Every structure is written in structure tokens, then in C-alpha cells.
DNA sequence: AGCACGCCGACT
DNA sequence: GTCGGCGTGCTC
């Protein structure tokens, strides 16, 4: 070796920005990095954390290279997690750097947690004993080490007592390792008492975990059939094997009640991971996941990107829930990516739901997933009696929206001292306001959607873009005063109607525009569960999580709402939503019922809900999707327009339909649902195409470019993958 | 993603 | 004459 060519060690580093490939950096003298090491590197004017990657480094002029500043004292991100980042990046058309950023969401966690100072007993005897000293010494021998304040507090003495003993040498200082965020769960803490079908289902899941058999199991069980207890057995099996477990839940379902159920089974709570976790806790969970201290994490979708040391099972509860889709920056569906992570890590994945998504049903039918069904219900959770109210036969009184066939049962429920829930998935007072004189309709100036009246706030609000304006008294078109009429119902209007019928009942409206945010919402939900309301009128946020022990009547105000909005998943969503909402009435132990107001009592969704048998509904839905070449059957070019978010996409779709009337059917789905993307310009505009032949897509694009909205720059096809190729 | 640079409209 | 809008380009 010649003197001037001292060996320079160059490493690829994935930096947290939209780079298509890792950047190259030079290691300083004596630095040792392996793939997965977390490093601090200069990037432009600032310093960022990046991950040492393993794709070969290509030649960069050496004068452009900059040095790695620091290698963090942190276990390297493992091979599986790195392949997962690459996979997600390729599948979602996201630069790998941005995906890597999801893994690095806890900046302070790259340095080890500090050890804290503690004390432990020595052989030295104190010079004399006092009452306080006796208590301290008695307690101190019960554990190997204590913190100074912890021991003082436990013994009920001032910490000066400890200081005195320490000065004599009775205690000595020791360094204590960081405290685990949660105690270790014990897989055999409280073995459950399972019913026969739960037992066999649990056995299937346990076997999958025990035999290290990777693969996906769809756990399909009606509300109240005990799915949670069943998948807890899979969790127990994974824990017993020394593996970590991730339980994914839609954010709203991550409740105290769930954590307590887990604690009842395993003797300790799981670590939590969600968006409003305190930063300090977030860092501790991240660090303890990578070090393997934390054994079970219950988290929202972003928990999928925690750098687990030895993950051995993922459970996706409520797998059908749209909250698993992330539609900003990195577009992904956490349920699908969980399947991928399991596949790459060669461990099992359990998808649980009472109303599985059509995709998962198809995957189960076609043998990609193992299907485990739970049919039975606990005795004390008998199904509610469900009935459709045919609004053509029993119409509401003029100007109202509640049928006499629903009002009667509400009265009876109130008379029994029980609670009623009226469900309407529409915020505000009325979805449309018009002028009775000239017919003017209030529209959003930004996006041309109808403005929704919010009477409590005295505003007109666009539910699309958030635009608000004051509700005027006069028509802006013809100037006539006091002739504006509200059309159609929203929850506020239903509340008004309920109050007029039942003035003595305590009525409450629950919707996401409730002032006071999630905290207030949680309090309201608890108050309702505690019996502080008689009639609850709510949007879809009442569908999840909470148990209302005295809720014996559920009325669906407009079951048809949402069936006719052009969304290819409209029927599926409605089925899932209605079945969750009617399920709110089924867990009381008392006789309960669900009444469903509809103009289409023969619609497959209504039949499925009322009969409790969804098989015909799924069959039809699958056939329909297959015919229309919609997901999960992406064979033909079903064109989906999308942009940076679903709301944006709706706007683009409207523009596109106007500009290119000959374009194929345009279905708007969120970006997270579409694996093949055409990118026009840079960020502005994204067309996502589900399935389809490249030639069809190009034909469509050519037509669109000729007649469509102005597209910046060139249009290119980035990726071409089959939506199910990961299985 | 962040950040700098750069080129056209309303202001002390 | 400048402040500041956001369009464009770059980061090993």
C-alpha cells in the first residue's frame, strides 16, 4: 500500500429525506459501523440521524464526501426491518429515506437511557437504631437496590434518614439500569376460561406461533364472540417463545379498557404507542423495543415502524378499519404492511375483525390466509334484536326524520330507565341550505361542495376543506331575508327533534366537532357510560371501543346514507359501520334492540345486518368487485385519481372528469390503497392506478395530457406491481 | 423534508 | 428604492 492512499471507509447512509438511494459518507478513523447502525451525519447545513444501509456504494467524487459525525450507542436496526423499509418504499412509491424516517421518530432514543443513582445495603451496622431507621432497614432488605427517594417514601421517612445511614456506610451507591416502561408480561398469569370454539381457534393460532410457521390468519368472529381472548393466546405463545409482540389497534380503540383487559390476562400492561404519547415516554418505548426490554407493544399504525429486536407476532385488531391507512407523506395501509413485515420476518400475523374487509375475505377464500371463525356469543352478551324500519311504510312526521316506529321504542326505553343511541353519520345541523325564493344553494368557494349548517355555532362549514363562514340571514343571491331553509338532517337537527319529543330526557350530541378535543370526548363517553345521559345522538365516533352498559336501544337514523356516494367501498363501509353501531346495543346483558331506518329494507347490506348473516353480502360484494375490476381484483385499468390526500383527490377527480369526459371510470380511493402510481410533475399531482395493463394506462395518459388539466413536467410510470404480489 | 436562491408585486 | 410571496433546485 502506498503512503498517500490511506484506506477511506465509505458507508451508504439512508438520510431522513426524499432521497431515492442512500448517500455516501466517510467513516472517521477508528469508527466501526455495520448495516443498521444509527449515525449522525451532516446534510446540507444541518445534522441529521440516518441509518447505515447495505446497498453497495457507488462512486461519488471523494471531495464531495463528508464525514460521519457520530455512531450512536444503539443496537443496529435489524436486517428484517431494513428489508421492510426497502419493501414499503418500493410498494408505496416513496423514497426510502422518507420511510426510514418513520423508523427514526424518537431522536433522543439513539443515545442509551441514563442509569440512575441508587443505594444498596452493605454489611455495615448502624451505630444506633431509631424507629425510622428500623423501618428503613426492614424494607431495604426486601429488594437488592432502591432509589434514595423511593426507599424513603416507601418507609414513610424523610430522605435525611437515608442520608444519615449512607454517611455511616450502611448504604452504598450503586448505578441502576433504566426502569422498564412496563413490567414484563407473564404468559401464564391468568389462563382464560375459553368456550369450545374459542379453544379450537386459540389452538390454531398457538400452533402457528409455536411451529414458527409464517403466514396470515384471519380471525373472523362476530361482536362479543371473544376474539380478544383468543388472540391473547397467540400473544402468550409468542411470549413463551421469547419473542416480542405487536398488537395494532385503530387509534381510537387504544383505550384504558383494552390495556386493562391485557393486564388481567398477563399481569402487566403492554407498552403503548400512539400519536399523543408524551415525548419522553415515546423515546423510552422506542429504546426498549430495540433493546428487547419491552415485550409487547399495543399501538396505532405507526407502531409498525418500531425497531423491534425480536418481533415474533403481529396482531391487527379491527383489521378492516380505515384508520389503518396513512395518507400523508408515506401512504400505506398498516394492515397490509403488517402482513409484509411478518412475511419478511418469517413470523405469523393475525388479522382480527367482526366485519373483515372484502380483501381479507378474498385472501382467506383463495387460501392465502388461514381462516378461523368464531360463531358463538357469550350468554350475557346476547345479540340485540334487529329490525329494519321501512321508511316508505312508516314515514316520519312532516319536517321530522324519526319514524313513529322508532319514537315508540325510544319512549319505552326511557320509561325503563335505559339509554338510547341514535346514530347518524353526519355532523352539523343540515347538509344543505337553500333559498326558498330563488333556489340559491350555499356552496364552498374553494371546492364547490355544499356548505353544512352548524346551527349551534351559527356557521356554514365545508366538511371537505374546512372553510367556514357566518350563516347570513339574507340570501346572497336575491337578498330576500329569512327565507333560507335547511335541507336534510345532521346530528344537531336530530337532537332538536329528540328534545321536542322527549323534553324530559337528557340528550347529548357526540361528534368530532365537539369542543374540547379528545380529552373532552373521553370524559363525555365516560359520563354516558355512567348513566348521565338518556339519549345519545352520535356520528361514527360512537361506533367504536366504548361500552355503554345501560344502552339497550340503538336507532340508525339513515342507514342508506353513504350507500350512494360513488365510493367503490360504499356498501362495505356501510355494512361495517352499521354492524359496529348496532353491536353497541348487544353487550348489556339486558334485552336490547337495534332499529334501522331505511328506504331500502331489501338492500343486501340491510339484509346482512338484520339477519346477522353476512355471507350473502360478502359473496355479492366480491362478485361485484370482480366484475368492476376493483380492488382486490385489479386486473383491468380502473383508474383512481389521487393526490396528496383523499380530500385533494376528490377535487382533482372532479376536475379530471370535466376535462377528460372520455376517461375511464374514475374511482377515488386514498393513495394508501393504490400500489401503482403515475407521477405527474413533482408533488402536485398524483395519479394512482390500481392494477391495469401498462398500455391501457399509457393510452389513458395520452388522452388526459391532450385534454386534461395542465400537467407540469413529464409523466412517468414509477412502479408496476401486482397488489397481491407480496404474499 | 428543510433550506437557500431568485424573480415579480405592494409598501415603510 | 426594499420586504416578501412561493416556484425551483439541492443535499453525499
XYZ file of C-alpha atoms (C1' of nucleotides) in Angstrom:
751
model
C 0.000 0.000 0.000
C 1.348 3.397 -0.921
C 1.606 6.152 1.629
C -0.914 8.587 0.153
C -3.843 6.186 -0.305
C -4.832 5.664 3.263
C -7.901 3.442 3.116
C -11.127 5.564 3.305
C -14.105 3.666 4.627
C -17.207 4.815 2.765
C -20.658 3.782 4.007
C -24.114 4.217 2.496
C -26.439 6.113 4.823
C -30.175 6.472 4.404
C -30.990 10.009 5.453
C -34.487 11.104 6.510
C -35.476 12.969 3.388
C -36.829 12.040 -0.016
C -33.616 10.581 -1.406
C -34.087 7.720 -3.850
C -30.978 5.969 -2.559
C -28.580 6.185 0.368
C -25.942 8.907 0.459
C -22.279 8.102 0.926
C -20.303 9.225 3.927
C -16.764 8.625 5.130
C -16.171 6.967 8.483
C -13.715 8.701 10.768
C -10.543 6.936 11.943
C -11.420 4.006 14.155
C -15.193 4.177 13.625
C -16.907 0.842 13.203
C -20.316 0.798 11.541
C -22.457 -2.125 10.442
C -25.619 -2.077 8.343
C -28.351 -0.812 10.636
C -26.115 1.411 12.752
C -27.703 4.746 13.530
C -25.379 7.621 12.758
C -25.287 11.387 12.893
C -24.274 12.914 9.587
C -24.081 16.409 8.110
C -26.699 17.106 5.472
C -26.541 20.481 3.846
C -26.441 23.000 6.669
C -27.715 20.700 9.400
C -27.044 17.443 11.210
C -29.452 14.552 10.879
C -29.759 10.993 12.104
C -29.529 8.348 9.407
C -29.255 4.574 9.145
C -26.250 2.807 7.672
C -27.685 0.853 4.756
C -26.385 -2.147 2.908
C -26.870 -1.330 -0.747
C -23.444 -1.075 -2.363
C -21.988 2.420 -2.533
C -21.448 3.809 -5.966
C -18.642 6.184 -6.705
C -19.078 9.733 -5.579
C -16.203 12.147 -6.168
C -14.299 11.969 -2.945
C -14.173 15.726 -2.498
C -17.964 15.789 -2.147
C -17.919 13.213 0.619
C -18.463 14.344 4.176
C -17.727 12.545 7.405
C -19.955 10.561 9.708
C -20.027 12.691 12.854
C -21.055 10.078 15.329
C -22.187 6.494 15.602
C -24.896 6.320 18.227
C -24.594 3.830 21.032
C -27.696 1.983 19.913
C -28.363 -1.570 18.746
C -28.390 -1.628 14.927
C -31.714 -1.806 13.100
C -32.034 -5.452 12.162
C -31.970 -6.954 8.697
C -35.726 -7.623 8.642
C -36.584 -4.036 9.496
C -34.219 -2.795 6.803
C -35.728 -5.046 4.158
C -39.118 -3.869 5.386
C -38.159 -0.246 4.751
C -36.984 -1.132 1.235
C -40.173 -3.065 0.569
C -42.526 -0.377 1.820
C -40.613 2.250 -0.154
C -40.902 0.266 -3.383
C -44.531 -0.648 -2.853
C -45.777 2.769 -1.825
C -43.595 4.649 -4.313
C -41.998 6.559 -1.514
C -38.301 7.447 -1.464
C -36.692 5.010 1.026
C -35.303 7.910 3.017
C -38.819 9.010 3.934
C -39.764 5.521 5.008
C -36.587 5.275 7.091
C -37.691 8.464 8.771
C -40.706 6.598 10.147
C -38.228 4.370 11.958
C -36.316 7.288 13.423
C -39.189 9.069 15.109
C -37.632 9.238 18.553
C -34.496 11.382 18.235
C -33.373 11.279 21.858
C -33.638 7.489 21.944
C -30.498 6.900 19.916
C -28.410 7.551 22.993
C -28.796 4.997 25.766
C -31.106 5.774 28.612
C -29.063 7.069 31.533
C -28.531 4.836 34.517
C -29.777 6.327 37.722
C -28.160 6.506 41.103
C -29.443 4.081 43.691
C -28.459 2.662 47.053
C -27.987 -0.809 48.408
C -27.299 -2.285 51.847
C -23.745 -3.093 52.901
C -22.627 -5.271 55.842
C -22.063 -2.213 57.995
C -24.331 -1.955 61.063
C -25.725 1.432 62.024
C -24.335 2.976 65.231
C -27.772 3.007 66.845
C -31.284 2.205 65.808
C -34.219 4.570 65.801
C -37.778 3.801 64.827
C -37.321 5.409 61.421
C -34.062 3.555 60.825
C -35.619 0.226 61.778
C -38.408 0.714 59.234
C -35.917 1.681 56.529
C -33.673 -1.315 57.166
C -36.565 -3.758 57.290
C -37.779 -2.597 53.900
C -34.346 -2.229 52.354
C -33.542 -5.916 52.670
C -36.600 -6.831 50.621
C -35.062 -5.679 47.342
C -31.487 -5.698 46.090
C -31.404 -1.969 45.402
C -33.506 1.153 45.875
C -33.596 4.726 44.806
C -32.988 7.086 47.676
C -36.343 8.814 47.438
C -38.155 5.574 46.643
C -36.963 3.892 49.810
C -37.642 6.973 51.932
C -41.127 7.241 50.568
C -41.872 3.538 50.972
C -40.682 3.580 54.577
C -42.531 6.784 55.308
C -39.438 8.644 56.482
C -37.600 11.725 55.336
C -34.721 11.120 52.979
C -32.354 12.609 55.552
C -32.725 9.338 57.451
C -31.265 7.533 54.444
C -28.529 10.134 54.094
C -27.546 9.574 57.708
C -27.289 5.816 57.200
C -25.386 6.311 53.990
C -22.878 8.585 55.730
C -22.164 5.747 58.131
C -21.641 3.325 55.300
C -24.818 1.304 55.910
C -25.821 2.069 52.348
C -23.568 2.391 49.356
C -24.218 3.994 45.996
C -24.931 1.710 43.040
C -25.941 2.556 39.485
C -29.359 1.259 38.480
C -30.282 0.326 34.916
C -33.162 2.231 33.310
C -36.544 1.209 34.577
C -38.695 -0.759 32.095
C -41.688 1.247 30.823
C -43.924 -1.636 31.835
C -43.315 -4.760 33.896
C -42.758 -7.952 31.945
C -45.980 -9.679 30.914
C -46.443 -13.207 32.197
C -47.923 -15.542 29.575
C -49.369 -17.807 32.251
C -50.567 -15.119 34.647
C -54.307 -15.792 34.332
C -55.227 -18.598 31.977
C -58.540 -17.827 30.360
C -61.695 -19.863 30.536
C -62.485 -20.356 26.871
C -65.577 -21.728 25.184
C -65.088 -24.713 22.866
C -64.929 -22.751 19.617
C -62.601 -20.189 21.172
C -60.441 -23.024 22.386
C -60.011 -24.530 18.963
C -59.425 -21.120 17.387
C -56.791 -20.342 20.001
C -55.173 -23.672 19.283
C -54.819 -22.842 15.591
C -53.158 -19.519 16.437
C -50.916 -21.040 19.102
C -49.791 -23.747 16.707
C -48.896 -21.158 14.120
C -46.725 -19.307 16.615
C -45.204 -22.393 18.198
C -44.228 -24.032 14.936
C -42.665 -20.815 13.677
C -44.959 -21.037 10.714
C -45.157 -17.690 8.992
C -48.473 -16.865 7.437
C -51.614 -14.872 7.988
C -54.667 -15.958 9.927
C -57.948 -14.129 9.575
C -59.791 -14.334 12.886
C -63.366 -13.654 11.904
C -65.747 -13.503 14.809
C -68.988 -11.659 15.495
C -69.046 -8.908 18.105
C -68.937 -10.452 21.541
C -67.525 -13.774 20.401
C -64.328 -13.227 22.354
C -61.754 -12.577 19.641
C -59.508 -10.695 22.015
C -59.220 -13.599 24.463
C -58.419 -15.843 21.519
C -55.613 -13.766 20.089
C -54.239 -13.184 23.572
C -53.420 -16.905 23.457
C -51.315 -16.341 20.360
C -49.632 -13.480 22.209
C -48.961 -15.791 25.151
C -47.427 -18.393 22.849
C -45.115 -15.836 21.248
C -44.066 -14.510 24.657
C -43.368 -18.025 25.868
C -41.055 -18.452 22.892
C -39.126 -15.361 23.869
C -40.401 -13.202 21.041
C -41.769 -9.671 21.097
C -45.348 -8.966 20.097
C -47.039 -6.032 18.417
C -50.783 -5.509 18.706
C -52.065 -2.916 16.259
C -55.305 -1.143 17.047
C -57.076 1.767 15.400
C -56.026 4.771 17.453
C -59.450 5.289 18.956
C -59.626 1.695 20.198
C -56.454 2.098 22.262
C -58.392 2.634 25.429
C -57.770 2.100 29.084
C -60.308 -0.708 28.871
C -58.181 -2.593 26.361
C -54.996 -2.132 28.392
C -56.781 -3.428 31.473
C -58.038 -6.497 29.693
C -54.480 -7.201 28.670
C -53.328 -6.682 32.233
C -55.965 -9.066 33.543
C -54.595 -11.760 31.281
C -50.836 -11.066 31.512
C -50.441 -9.341 34.876
C -48.986 -6.198 33.322
C -49.984 -3.627 30.767
C -48.475 -3.563 27.296
C -46.381 -0.578 26.317
C -48.456 1.977 24.429
C -47.512 3.701 21.197
C -49.680 6.364 19.627
C -49.575 9.927 18.429
C -50.199 11.669 21.703
C -47.737 9.739 23.778
C -45.541 12.079 25.827
C -42.171 12.572 24.079
C -40.177 11.174 26.983
C -42.288 8.009 27.075
C -42.089 7.703 23.318
C -38.317 7.636 23.487
C -38.246 5.090 26.269
C -40.614 2.757 24.408
C -38.583 3.086 21.213
C -35.319 2.381 23.028
C -36.725 -0.522 24.978
C -38.242 -2.033 21.849
C -34.879 -2.010 20.090
C -33.128 -3.365 23.170
C -35.773 -6.014 23.715
C -36.815 -4.843 27.178
C -40.353 -4.200 26.081
C -42.076 -7.454 25.144
C -45.495 -6.291 23.988
C -46.464 -3.032 22.352
C -50.073 -2.057 21.738
C -50.042 0.708 19.226
C -51.632 2.663 16.431
C -50.438 2.153 12.866
C -47.102 3.934 13.297
C -46.021 1.264 15.807
C -45.387 -0.909 12.784
C -42.168 1.034 12.307
C -40.767 0.421 15.764
C -37.346 -1.238 15.535
C -38.176 -4.423 17.436
C -35.238 -6.618 18.378
C -37.005 -9.947 18.083
C -40.546 -9.459 16.873
C -42.400 -12.756 16.572
C -46.089 -11.901 16.122
C -48.262 -9.045 14.904
C -51.961 -8.890 15.676
C -54.013 -6.397 13.693
C -57.271 -5.898 15.570
C -60.246 -4.413 13.696
C -58.290 -5.119 10.513
C -61.000 -3.594 8.317
C -60.694 -0.202 9.955
C -59.906 2.650 7.554
C -57.772 4.262 10.266
C -55.006 1.838 9.283
C -54.465 3.876 6.178
C -51.989 6.668 6.378
C -52.497 9.254 3.710
C -49.802 11.791 4.168
C -46.154 11.741 3.178
C -45.829 7.984 3.194
C -49.046 6.357 2.038
C -49.534 2.954 3.487
C -52.083 0.599 4.882
C -50.700 -0.688 8.179
C -52.733 -3.884 7.877
C -51.096 -4.814 4.576
C -47.675 -3.699 5.701
C -48.063 -5.817 8.851
C -48.560 -8.809 6.581
C -45.388 -7.856 4.739
C -43.392 -7.389 7.911
C -44.479 -10.835 9.080
C -43.571 -12.314 5.740
C -40.104 -10.750 5.770
C -39.517 -11.636 9.415
C -40.918 -15.152 8.908
C -43.413 -14.933 11.740
C -47.212 -15.194 11.873
C -49.687 -12.342 11.585
C -53.248 -12.395 12.904
C -55.932 -10.170 11.392
C -58.986 -9.909 13.624
C -62.380 -8.408 12.867
C -66.087 -8.926 13.290
C -66.562 -7.434 9.827
C -63.478 -8.310 7.790
C -62.567 -6.256 4.778
C -63.520 -7.743 1.441
C -59.824 -8.019 0.575
C -59.130 -10.180 3.593
C -62.191 -12.329 2.919
C -60.966 -12.920 -0.618
C -57.464 -13.719 0.592
C -58.951 -16.225 3.017
C -61.210 -17.770 0.377
C -58.367 -18.116 -2.066
C -56.233 -19.816 0.529
C -53.632 -17.119 1.072
C -54.854 -16.663 4.618
C -55.953 -19.298 7.083
C -59.465 -18.513 8.207
C -60.661 -19.071 11.762
C -64.282 -18.287 12.518
C -65.969 -17.668 15.845
C -69.713 -18.043 15.597
C -70.883 -18.207 19.187
C -71.510 -15.357 21.576
C -71.202 -15.191 25.321
C -74.505 -15.801 27.063
C -74.522 -12.417 28.795
C -73.841 -10.664 25.533
C -76.845 -11.852 23.624
C -77.354 -10.334 20.206
C -79.691 -7.406 20.033
C -82.966 -7.998 18.274
C -82.521 -6.248 14.941
C -85.260 -4.900 12.729
C -85.469 -2.667 9.685
C -87.956 0.183 9.729
C -89.245 0.681 6.196
C -89.487 4.451 5.894
C -91.878 4.135 2.956
C -94.407 2.405 5.216
C -93.722 4.258 8.440
C -92.594 7.719 7.380
C -91.578 10.374 9.900
C -93.981 13.251 10.557
C -93.597 16.168 8.170
C -90.379 18.060 8.846
C -89.028 15.237 11.025
C -86.635 12.378 10.489
C -87.595 9.930 13.201
C -90.275 7.373 12.315
C -93.080 6.644 14.775
C -91.750 3.086 14.686
C -88.571 4.367 16.280
C -90.086 7.019 18.550
C -92.275 4.417 20.299
C -89.362 2.195 21.316
C -87.340 5.236 22.435
C -90.198 6.130 24.769
C -90.303 2.577 26.155
C -86.563 2.552 26.643
C -86.624 5.827 28.536
C -89.524 4.616 30.656
C -87.463 1.608 31.692
C -84.671 3.957 32.766
C -82.404 2.711 29.982
C -80.416 4.579 27.343
C -80.983 5.027 23.635
C -78.408 5.753 20.960
C -79.403 7.465 17.733
C -76.778 7.117 15.060
C -76.417 9.446 12.108
C -73.129 9.788 10.354
C -73.486 13.448 9.580
C -72.107 16.313 11.591
C -73.837 19.642 11.969
C -77.458 20.646 11.595
C -78.219 20.237 7.916
C -76.098 19.215 4.934
C -77.595 21.774 2.563
C -79.054 25.229 2.892
C -81.041 26.852 0.103
C -83.076 29.946 -0.553
C -86.773 29.219 -0.870
C -87.260 32.234 -3.096
C -84.564 31.936 -5.759
C -83.247 28.436 -5.143
C -79.707 29.560 -4.332
C -77.626 26.804 -2.747
C -74.757 27.587 -0.431
C -71.539 26.192 -1.842
C -67.941 26.224 -0.701
C -65.981 28.851 -2.648
C -62.871 26.642 -2.508
C -64.128 23.250 -3.511
C -67.777 23.655 -4.526
C -69.127 21.134 -2.032
C -72.346 22.004 -0.184
C -71.831 24.010 2.952
C -73.120 22.268 6.056
C -75.018 24.363 8.521
C -73.788 24.172 12.117
C -76.604 25.856 13.971
C -75.036 25.697 17.448
C -72.118 27.694 16.109
C -74.144 29.834 13.692
C -71.853 28.877 10.839
C -71.796 27.286 7.431
C -68.929 24.819 7.207
C -67.333 22.956 4.329
C -66.662 19.402 5.519
C -64.283 18.987 2.642
C -61.716 21.712 3.122
C -62.676 23.255 6.448
C -63.817 26.590 5.034
C -66.285 28.353 7.339
C -68.474 31.394 7.038
C -71.164 33.009 9.140
C -74.686 31.894 8.330
C -76.346 35.002 6.869
C -79.983 35.950 7.353
C -80.429 37.094 3.776
C -79.887 35.190 0.561
C -76.642 36.392 -1.067
C -78.233 35.855 -4.488
C -81.621 37.602 -4.290
C -81.318 39.421 -0.968
C -84.552 38.015 0.482
C -84.400 37.876 4.277
C -85.498 34.906 6.408
C -86.256 32.546 3.550
C -83.290 30.215 3.853
C -84.218 26.619 4.561
C -82.145 23.798 5.932
C -82.446 20.563 3.953
C -81.798 17.152 5.370
C -80.702 16.038 8.808
C -77.473 16.274 10.769
C -76.932 15.161 14.355
C -77.772 18.603 15.708
C -81.106 18.544 13.981
C -81.876 15.045 15.239
C -81.050 16.251 18.738
C -83.534 19.089 18.277
C -86.186 16.615 17.162
C -85.433 14.250 20.050
C -85.708 17.080 22.559
C -89.061 18.120 21.121
C -90.399 14.585 21.518
C -88.745 13.808 24.845
C -88.259 17.130 26.622
C -87.532 15.475 29.969
C -84.775 13.218 28.679
C -81.143 14.251 28.974
C -79.931 14.440 25.397
C -76.344 14.731 24.267
C -74.711 15.086 20.852
C -71.397 13.388 20.205
C -69.475 14.302 17.092
C -65.904 15.111 16.243
C -66.522 18.840 16.285
C -67.285 18.642 19.962
C -65.368 21.455 21.611
C -62.522 20.394 23.857
C -60.857 17.684 21.788
C -60.192 14.049 22.665
C -59.985 14.692 26.391
C -63.448 16.177 26.493
C -64.724 13.363 24.293
C -63.323 10.738 26.636
C -64.971 12.440 29.573
C -68.303 12.602 27.784
C -68.096 8.926 26.867
C -67.384 8.040 30.481
C -70.240 10.215 31.666
C -72.596 8.440 29.285
C -71.360 5.029 30.386
C -72.036 6.213 33.933
C -75.655 6.923 33.061
C -75.527 10.707 32.841
C -77.489 10.879 29.593
C -80.675 9.251 28.358
C -80.473 9.845 24.624
C -77.161 9.967 22.822
C -77.047 11.236 19.270
C -73.780 10.463 17.617
C -71.758 10.223 14.449
C -69.427 7.339 13.693
C -67.264 8.107 16.637
C -69.766 6.339 18.877
C -69.232 3.175 16.863
C -66.002 2.148 18.499
C -64.500 0.989 21.700
C -66.755 2.172 24.425
C -69.151 0.010 26.364
C -72.373 1.562 27.482
C -73.784 -0.935 29.943
C -77.247 0.604 30.012
C -77.615 1.200 26.269
C -80.434 -1.067 25.178
C -81.693 0.670 22.069
C -79.795 1.697 19.000
C -81.617 3.571 16.253
C -79.981 4.092 12.878
C -81.481 7.334 11.600
C -80.453 6.964 7.976
C -78.976 3.587 7.079
C -78.930 4.464 3.369
C -76.585 7.374 3.883
C -73.220 6.519 2.428
C -74.529 3.807 0.111
C -74.777 6.075 -2.899
C -71.681 8.218 -2.876
C -69.673 6.668 -5.683
C -67.075 5.148 -3.404
C -66.467 1.584 -4.554
C -66.311 0.583 -0.910
C -69.585 2.298 -0.001
C -71.541 -0.890 0.699
C -68.716 -2.484 2.594
C -68.148 0.589 4.757
C -71.836 0.920 5.494
C -72.085 -2.721 6.477
C -69.100 -2.437 8.778
C -70.281 0.781 10.348
C -73.862 -0.335 10.919
C -72.771 -3.622 12.322
C -70.459 -1.894 14.774
C -73.112 0.578 15.806
C -75.859 -1.983 16.323
C -73.285 -4.015 18.254
C -73.265 -1.190 20.845
C -76.641 -2.438 21.977
C -75.687 -6.034 22.229
C -73.435 -6.102 25.248
C -75.633 -5.209 28.124
C -76.958 -8.495 29.405
C -80.423 -6.970 29.099
C -82.810 -7.416 26.253
C -81.764 -4.914 23.654
C -82.672 -3.949 20.145
C -81.473 -2.210 17.063
C -83.875 -0.403 14.716
C -82.663 0.565 11.294
C -84.452 3.287 9.367
C -84.085 2.696 5.646
C -85.818 3.190 2.345
C -84.186 0.002 1.066
C -85.006 -2.788 3.507
C -84.142 -5.327 0.815
C -80.677 -3.970 0.164
C -78.015 -6.653 0.770
C -76.425 -4.505 3.461
C -79.699 -4.254 5.391
C -80.388 -7.945 4.983
C -76.945 -8.810 6.274
C -77.307 -6.503 9.254
C -80.810 -7.574 10.205
C -80.266 -11.305 9.735
C -76.827 -11.367 11.302
C -75.672 -13.495 8.396
C -73.202 -11.678 6.208
C -72.173 -14.474 3.861
C -74.555 -13.473 1.067
C -73.444 -9.883 1.383
C -69.789 -10.783 1.044
C -70.448 -13.071 -1.895
C -72.244 -10.338 -3.725
C -69.682 -7.732 -2.873
C -66.849 -9.942 -4.089
C -68.658 -10.687 -7.344
C -69.340 -7.002 -7.851
C -65.740 -6.034 -7.266
C -64.540 -8.737 -9.569
C -66.890 -7.586 -12.293
C -65.839 -3.953 -11.942
C -62.170 -4.905 -11.616
C -61.898 -3.070 -8.348
C -59.598 -3.981 -5.506
C -58.707 -6.682 -4.670
C -59.191 -7.685 -8.276
C -57.002 -5.150 -10.017
C -56.783 -6.778 -13.419
C -58.213 -4.056 -15.595
C -57.448 -0.424 -15.640
C -59.694 1.000 -13.012
C -58.392 4.484 -12.764
C -58.083 6.081 -9.443
C -57.172 9.661 -9.176
C -55.447 10.732 -6.115
C -53.139 13.376 -4.811
C -51.530 14.109 -1.515
C -54.670 13.240 0.355
C -58.040 11.818 -0.265
C -59.769 15.164 0.055
C -57.432 16.622 -2.529
C -58.110 13.659 -4.727
C -61.845 14.314 -4.755
C -61.155 17.774 -6.118
C -58.775 16.500 -8.782
C -61.242 13.813 -9.791
C -63.955 16.383 -10.389
C -61.605 18.468 -12.498
C -60.493 15.454 -14.442
C -63.999 14.222 -15.186
C -64.807 17.651 -16.533
C -61.614 17.931 -18.562
C -61.475 14.406 -19.923
C -65.015 13.132 -20.323
C -63.788 10.101 -22.262
C -61.505 8.923 -19.489
C -62.110 5.524 -17.949
C -64.286 5.241 -14.857
C -62.638 7.300 -12.233
C -62.815 5.935 -8.747
C -61.386 7.921 -5.938
C -59.520 5.901 -3.380
C -56.916 7.040 -0.933
C -53.318 6.841 -2.068
C -52.674 4.128 0.510
C -54.916 1.797 -1.418
C -53.271 2.011 -4.761
C -49.963 0.349 -5.428
C -49.240 1.571 -8.920
C -48.668 5.223 -9.359
C -48.078 7.572 -12.171
C -46.434 10.692 -11.027
C -47.072 13.867 -12.858
C -44.937 16.813 -12.004
C -43.341 16.522 -8.614
C -45.663 16.649 -5.661
C -48.669 18.447 -7.004
C -50.495 15.710 -8.579
C -50.503 12.015 -8.356
C -52.472 9.616 -10.385
C -52.697 6.234 -8.826
C -53.807 3.320 -10.856
C -54.821 0.072 -9.336
C -53.755 -2.814 -11.500
C -54.147 -2.369 -15.191
C -52.029 -3.003 -18.230
C -49.276 -0.587 -18.894
C -50.559 0.057 -22.412
C -54.058 0.927 -21.163
C -52.548 3.314 -18.718
C -50.426 4.975 -21.343
C -53.397 5.389 -23.660
C -55.346 6.986 -20.870
C -52.499 9.267 -20.025
C -52.003 10.414 -23.561
C -55.676 11.341 -23.761
C -55.511 13.072 -20.473
C -52.419 15.039 -21.305
C -54.068 16.179 -24.512
C -57.273 17.383 -22.913
C -56.756 17.343 -19.191
C -55.551 19.881 -16.705
C -52.109 21.320 -17.164
C -49.522 18.851 -16.038
C -46.123 20.045 -15.144
C -43.080 18.258 -16.424
C -43.114 14.786 -17.753
C -45.340 11.998 -16.620
C -43.643 8.778 -15.784
C -44.642 5.394 -14.515
C -42.713 4.660 -11.390
C -43.593 1.172 -10.380
C -45.618 -1.704 -11.628
C -46.585 -4.247 -9.024
C -49.407 -6.645 -8.561
C -51.318 -5.705 -5.432
C -51.064 -9.209 -4.031
C -47.528 -9.987 -5.068
C -46.237 -9.791 -1.539
C -47.934 -12.986 -0.484
C -38.389 17.234 4.217
C -35.810 21.688 5.075
C -33.428 25.419 3.276
C -31.377 28.860 0.030
C -31.751 31.261 -4.002
C -34.310 34.062 -7.214
C -37.539 36.732 -9.533
C -42.087 39.865 -9.597
C -45.960 42.864 -6.653
C -47.340 46.320 -2.561
C -45.284 49.179 0.951
C -42.154 51.987 5.139
C -35.960 52.163 -3.512
C -36.912 47.432 -0.168
C -39.979 43.302 2.032
C -41.879 39.083 0.872
C -44.752 35.927 -1.917
C -43.706 30.881 -3.276
C -41.573 28.324 -7.591
C -37.187 25.685 -8.320
C -33.269 23.134 -7.021
C -30.041 20.801 -3.830
C -28.495 17.994 -0.072
C -23.278 12.507 -0.063
